[in-house]
Coordinates of C-alpha atoms in Angstrom, one line a residue:
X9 CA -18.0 213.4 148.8
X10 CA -16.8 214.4 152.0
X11 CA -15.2 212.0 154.8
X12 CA -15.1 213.2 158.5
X13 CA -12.7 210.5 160.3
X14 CA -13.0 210.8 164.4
X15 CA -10.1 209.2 166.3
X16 CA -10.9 207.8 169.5
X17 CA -8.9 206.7 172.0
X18 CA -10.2 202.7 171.4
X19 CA -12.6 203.2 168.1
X20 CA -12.1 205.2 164.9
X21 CA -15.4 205.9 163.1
X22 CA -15.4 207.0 159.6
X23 CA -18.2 208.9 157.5
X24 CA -19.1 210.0 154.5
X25 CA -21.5 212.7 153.7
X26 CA -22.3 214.2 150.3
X27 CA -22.1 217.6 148.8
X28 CA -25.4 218.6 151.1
X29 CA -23.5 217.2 153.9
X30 CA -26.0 214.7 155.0
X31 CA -25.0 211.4 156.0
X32 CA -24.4 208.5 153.5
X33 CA -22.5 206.0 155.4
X34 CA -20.3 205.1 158.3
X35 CA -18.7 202.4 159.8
X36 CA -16.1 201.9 163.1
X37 CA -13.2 200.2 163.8
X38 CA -10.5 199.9 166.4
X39 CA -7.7 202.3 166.7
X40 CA -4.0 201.2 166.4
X41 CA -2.7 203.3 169.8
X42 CA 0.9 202.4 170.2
X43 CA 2.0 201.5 166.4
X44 CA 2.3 204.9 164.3
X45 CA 2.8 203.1 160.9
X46 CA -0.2 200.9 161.6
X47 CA -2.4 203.6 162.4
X48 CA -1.1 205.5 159.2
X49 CA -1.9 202.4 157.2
X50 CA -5.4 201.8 159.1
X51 CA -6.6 205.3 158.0
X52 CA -5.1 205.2 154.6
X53 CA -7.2 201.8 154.0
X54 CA -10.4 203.0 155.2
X55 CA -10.6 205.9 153.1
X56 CA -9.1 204.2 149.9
X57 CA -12.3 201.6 151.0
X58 CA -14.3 205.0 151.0
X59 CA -13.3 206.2 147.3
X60 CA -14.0 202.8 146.1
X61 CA -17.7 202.5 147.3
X62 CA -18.0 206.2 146.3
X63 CA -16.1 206.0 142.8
X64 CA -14.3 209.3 143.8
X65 CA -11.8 210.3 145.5
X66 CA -13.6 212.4 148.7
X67 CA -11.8 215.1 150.8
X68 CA -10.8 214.3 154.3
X69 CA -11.1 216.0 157.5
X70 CA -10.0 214.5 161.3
X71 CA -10.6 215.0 164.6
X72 CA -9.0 213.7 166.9
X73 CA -8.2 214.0 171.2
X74 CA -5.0 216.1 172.1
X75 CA -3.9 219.4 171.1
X76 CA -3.1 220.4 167.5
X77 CA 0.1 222.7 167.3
X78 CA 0.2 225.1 164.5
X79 CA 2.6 223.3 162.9
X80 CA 0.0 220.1 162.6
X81 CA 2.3 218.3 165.3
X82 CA 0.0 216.9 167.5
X83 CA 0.9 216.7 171.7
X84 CA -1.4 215.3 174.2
X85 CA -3.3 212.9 173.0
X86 CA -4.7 209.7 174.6
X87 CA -3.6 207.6 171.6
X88 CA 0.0 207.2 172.5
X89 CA 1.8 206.3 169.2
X90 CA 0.3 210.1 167.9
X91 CA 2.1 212.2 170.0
X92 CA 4.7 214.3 168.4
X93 CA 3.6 213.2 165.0
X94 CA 2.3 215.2 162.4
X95 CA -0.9 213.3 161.4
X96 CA -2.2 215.2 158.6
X97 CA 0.7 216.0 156.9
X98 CA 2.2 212.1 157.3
X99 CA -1.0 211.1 156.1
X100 CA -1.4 213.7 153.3
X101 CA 1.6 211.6 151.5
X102 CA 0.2 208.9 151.5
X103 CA -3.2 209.8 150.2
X104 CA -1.6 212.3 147.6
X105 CA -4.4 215.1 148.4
X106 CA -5.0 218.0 150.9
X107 CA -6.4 216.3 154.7
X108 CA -7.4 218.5 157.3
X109 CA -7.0 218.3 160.9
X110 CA -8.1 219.5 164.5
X111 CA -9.4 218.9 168.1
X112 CA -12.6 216.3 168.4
X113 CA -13.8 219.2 171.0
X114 CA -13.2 222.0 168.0
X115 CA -15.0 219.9 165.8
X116 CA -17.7 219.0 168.2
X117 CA -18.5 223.2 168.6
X118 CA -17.9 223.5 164.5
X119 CA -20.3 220.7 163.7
X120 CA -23.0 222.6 165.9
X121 CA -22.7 226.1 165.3
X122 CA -23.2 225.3 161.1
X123 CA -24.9 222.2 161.4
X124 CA -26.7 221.8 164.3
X125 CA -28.2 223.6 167.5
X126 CA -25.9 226.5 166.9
X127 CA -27.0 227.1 163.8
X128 CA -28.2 230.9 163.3
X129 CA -26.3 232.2 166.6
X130 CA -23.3 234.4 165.7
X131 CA -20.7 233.4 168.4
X132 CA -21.4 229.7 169.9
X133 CA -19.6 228.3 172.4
X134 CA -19.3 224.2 172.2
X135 CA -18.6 222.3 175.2
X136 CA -17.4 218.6 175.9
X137 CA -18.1 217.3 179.3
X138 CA -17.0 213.9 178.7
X139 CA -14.1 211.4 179.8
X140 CA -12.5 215.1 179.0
X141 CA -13.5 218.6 178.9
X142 CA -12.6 220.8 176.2
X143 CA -14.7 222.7 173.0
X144 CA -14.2 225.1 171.0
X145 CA -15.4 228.9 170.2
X146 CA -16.9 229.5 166.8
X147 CA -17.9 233.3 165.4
X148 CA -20.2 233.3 162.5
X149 CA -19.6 229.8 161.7
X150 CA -15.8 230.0 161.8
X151 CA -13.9 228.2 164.3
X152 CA -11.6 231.0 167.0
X153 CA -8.2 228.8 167.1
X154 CA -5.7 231.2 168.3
X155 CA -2.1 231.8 167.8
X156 CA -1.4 228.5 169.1
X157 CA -4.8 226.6 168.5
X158 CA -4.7 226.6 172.1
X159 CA -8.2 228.1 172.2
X160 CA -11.1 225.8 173.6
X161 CA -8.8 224.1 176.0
X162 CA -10.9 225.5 178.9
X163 CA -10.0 222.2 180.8
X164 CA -7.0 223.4 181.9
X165 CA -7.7 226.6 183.3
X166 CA -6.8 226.4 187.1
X167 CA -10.4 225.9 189.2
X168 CA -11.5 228.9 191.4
X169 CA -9.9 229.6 194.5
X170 CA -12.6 230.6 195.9
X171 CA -14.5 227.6 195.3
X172 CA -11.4 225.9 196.4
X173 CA -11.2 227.0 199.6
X174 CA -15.2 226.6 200.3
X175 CA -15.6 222.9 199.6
X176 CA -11.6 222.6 200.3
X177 CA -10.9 220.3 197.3
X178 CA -7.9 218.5 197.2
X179 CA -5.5 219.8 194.5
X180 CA -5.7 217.0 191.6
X181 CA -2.8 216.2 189.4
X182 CA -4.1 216.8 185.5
X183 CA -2.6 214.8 182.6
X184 CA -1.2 217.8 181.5
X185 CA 1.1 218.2 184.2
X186 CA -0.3 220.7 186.2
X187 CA -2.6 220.4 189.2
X188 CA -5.9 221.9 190.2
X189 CA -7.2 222.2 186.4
X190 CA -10.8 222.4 186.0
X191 CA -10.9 219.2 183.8
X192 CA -10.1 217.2 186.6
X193 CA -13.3 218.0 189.2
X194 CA -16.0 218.4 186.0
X195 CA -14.6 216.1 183.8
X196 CA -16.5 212.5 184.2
X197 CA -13.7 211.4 185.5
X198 CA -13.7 213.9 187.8
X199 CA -17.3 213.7 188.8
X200 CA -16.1 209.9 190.2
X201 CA -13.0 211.4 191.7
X202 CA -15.5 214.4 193.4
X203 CA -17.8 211.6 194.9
X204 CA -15.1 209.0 196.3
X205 CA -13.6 211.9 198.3
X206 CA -16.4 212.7 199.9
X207 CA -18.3 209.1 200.2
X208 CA -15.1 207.8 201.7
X209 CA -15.6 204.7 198.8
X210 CA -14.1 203.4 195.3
X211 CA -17.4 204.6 193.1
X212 CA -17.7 206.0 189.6
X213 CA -19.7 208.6 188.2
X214 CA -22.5 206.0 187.5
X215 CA -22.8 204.9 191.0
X216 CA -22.9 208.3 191.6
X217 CA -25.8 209.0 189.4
X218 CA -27.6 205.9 191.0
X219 CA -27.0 207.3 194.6
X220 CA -28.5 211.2 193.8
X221 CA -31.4 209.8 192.5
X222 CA -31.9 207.8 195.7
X223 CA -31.1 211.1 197.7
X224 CA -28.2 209.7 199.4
X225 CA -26.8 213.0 201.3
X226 CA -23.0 212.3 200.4
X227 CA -24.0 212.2 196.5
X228 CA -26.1 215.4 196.6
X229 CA -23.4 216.8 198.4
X230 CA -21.1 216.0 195.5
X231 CA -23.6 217.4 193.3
X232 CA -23.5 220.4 194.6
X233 CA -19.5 220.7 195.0
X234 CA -19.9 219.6 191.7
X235 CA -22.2 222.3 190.1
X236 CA -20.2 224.9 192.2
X237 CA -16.9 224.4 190.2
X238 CA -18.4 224.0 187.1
X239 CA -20.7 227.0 187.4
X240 CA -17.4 229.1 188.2
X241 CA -15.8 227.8 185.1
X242 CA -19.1 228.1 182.8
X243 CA -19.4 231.5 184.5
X244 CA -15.3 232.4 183.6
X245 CA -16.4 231.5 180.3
X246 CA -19.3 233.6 180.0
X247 CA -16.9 236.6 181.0
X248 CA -14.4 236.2 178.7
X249 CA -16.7 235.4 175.5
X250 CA -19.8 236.4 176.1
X251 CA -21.4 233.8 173.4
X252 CA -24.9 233.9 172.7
X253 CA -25.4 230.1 173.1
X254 CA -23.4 227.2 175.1
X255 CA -23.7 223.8 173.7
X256 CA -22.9 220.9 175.2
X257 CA -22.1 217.5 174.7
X258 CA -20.8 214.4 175.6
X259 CA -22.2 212.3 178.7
X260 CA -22.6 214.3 181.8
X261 CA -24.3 217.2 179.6
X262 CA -27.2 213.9 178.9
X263 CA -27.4 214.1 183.1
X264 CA -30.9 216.0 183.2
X265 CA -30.0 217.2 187.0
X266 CA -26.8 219.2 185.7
X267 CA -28.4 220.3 182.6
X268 CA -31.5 221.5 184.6
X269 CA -29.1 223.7 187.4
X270 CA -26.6 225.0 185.2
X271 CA -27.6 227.9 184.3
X272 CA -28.0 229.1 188.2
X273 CA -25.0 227.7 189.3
X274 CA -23.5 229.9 186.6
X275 CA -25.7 232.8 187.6
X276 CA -24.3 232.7 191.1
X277 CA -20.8 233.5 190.1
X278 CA -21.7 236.5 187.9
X279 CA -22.4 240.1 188.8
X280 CA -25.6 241.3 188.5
X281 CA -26.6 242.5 185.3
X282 CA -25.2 239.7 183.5
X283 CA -27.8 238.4 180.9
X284 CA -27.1 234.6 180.8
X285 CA -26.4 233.0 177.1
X286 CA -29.0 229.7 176.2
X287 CA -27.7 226.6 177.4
X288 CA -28.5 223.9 174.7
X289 CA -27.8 220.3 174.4
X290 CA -25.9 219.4 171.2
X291 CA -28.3 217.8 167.9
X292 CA -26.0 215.6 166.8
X293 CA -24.4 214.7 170.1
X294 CA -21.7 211.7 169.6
X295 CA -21.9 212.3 165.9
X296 CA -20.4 215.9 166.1
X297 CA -17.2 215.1 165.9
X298 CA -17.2 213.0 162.8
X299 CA -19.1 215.8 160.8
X300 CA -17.0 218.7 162.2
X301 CA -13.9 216.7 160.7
X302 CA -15.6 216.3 157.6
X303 CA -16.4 220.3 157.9
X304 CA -13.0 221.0 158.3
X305 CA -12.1 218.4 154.8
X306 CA -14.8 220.2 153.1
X307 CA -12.8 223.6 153.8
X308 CA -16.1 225.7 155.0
X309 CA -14.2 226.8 157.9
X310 CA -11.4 229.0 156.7
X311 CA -9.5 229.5 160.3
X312 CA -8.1 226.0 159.6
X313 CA -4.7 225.3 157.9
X314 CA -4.5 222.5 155.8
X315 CA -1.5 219.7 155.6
X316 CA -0.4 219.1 151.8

């Protein structure tokens, strides 16, 4: 059996999946964020509870938010009590077996280009646009980590300048300690930021929703400041991989009015001649995550390093 385990910032779901990889059984519960040794013990309970009702001892895969050094030490991430902690390895003693680690977003793009929409494409691009944004390359069903598994954090490239100047955005500080990173205008999070500017009101991406399908002017004017930036970045993207589909997930990419214009809001920042890649919404959609951890456990994606 296989487990994928994906660590949220409040939940934790676990599942299992069997030697086909389809789904056996999964359960959630609530993540420990600020004590390390209780999170350790959480996750080594839950999967002993998983060997038990499976009568063997399955391999283990996580995903998780933050940013996965090479060395397994993990920086970044919304659960507090991980940061500067290396997860797999700590919790490779005390399982006594081989666990795999890596980004949720790299697992989300994983889970699709073997499993899911991706499926058949040779270089798929995953992308998150969530609470975060982030995803992952994948060539040939192998996940593209990089020298520093840096690679899928397109979040924190720096937003166009020239997009910049033409809506002149206000420079927003990023968790990451920069300013101005794309994550923090296409991001959900973001999307409320975008739409409180330029309402002059405390809103939220869902008020925001309520208001363009009303056609209030300020909210389709966010919408279109908003499709600008992230048709520069999908279009930055575009340039520098050239995938033959983009998947994405998370809650905006459910948001049929951004689904629907993305691919000419990308257009628009290209040079002509550029043939677009498909832009696809994710099968599995939440569920990617938990089965590209329990991809990388399995070991079909050999650009991962495990933690003995």
């Amino acid at each position: 059996m296989y487990y994928g385990l994906d660590i949220g910032g409040t939940k934790i779901e676990l599942a299992i999946f069997d030697t086909q990889l389809a789904l056996q059984d999964k359960w959630r519960l609530s993540t420990p964020r600020q004590d390390y040794s209780a999170f350790m013990a959480t996750l080594a309970e839950q999967i002993e509870k998983a060997d038990q009702q499976c009568g063997e001892r399955g391999t283990v895969g996580i995903a998780l938010p933050g940013v996965v050094k090479a060395d397994g030490t993990v920086i970044s991430s919304n659960v507090p009590c991980l940061n500067q902690r290396r997860v797999a390895h700590d919790l490779a003693q005390l399982l006594n077996r081989t666990v795999a680690i890596g980004n949720d977003c790299r697992c989300f793009a994983l889970s699709e280009a073997v499993l899911g929409v991706g499926r058949g494409y040779s270089r798929v691009l995953g992308m998150i646009l969530g609470t975060g944004t982030g995803g992952g390359l994948c060539i040939d069903g192998k996940l593209y980590l990089g020298a520093n598994r840096l690679a899928g954090e397109f979040g924190h490239q720096g937003v166009s300048a020239n997009v910049a100047r033409r809506h002149q955005l206000p420079l927003y500080a990023c968790g990451c300690g920069l300013e101005g990173c794309a994550e923090t205008y296409v991001s959900g999070t973001g999307l409320g930021r975008l739409y409180q500017d330029i309402a002059g009101q405390t809103a939220d991406t869902f008020a925001w929703l309520s208001a363009l399908r009303g056609n209030d002017p300020l909210a389709i004017k966010t919408f279109d400041t908003y499709m600008d930036i992230l048709g520069s970045l999908m279009a930055s993207l575009v340039l520098a991989m050239d995938p033959d589909i983009i998947v994405l997930g998370g809650g905006l990419s459910e948001v049929e009015e951004i689904l629907a214009a993305l691919p000419q809001a990308t257009k628009a920042h290209l040079f002509d001649g550029v043939t677009l890649p498909q832009f696809k919404l994710a099968d599995f959609g939440s569920a990617s995550g938990v089965r590209g951890a329990a991809l990388l456990g399995h070991g079909l994606d050999a650009g991962i390093s495990y933690e003995a």
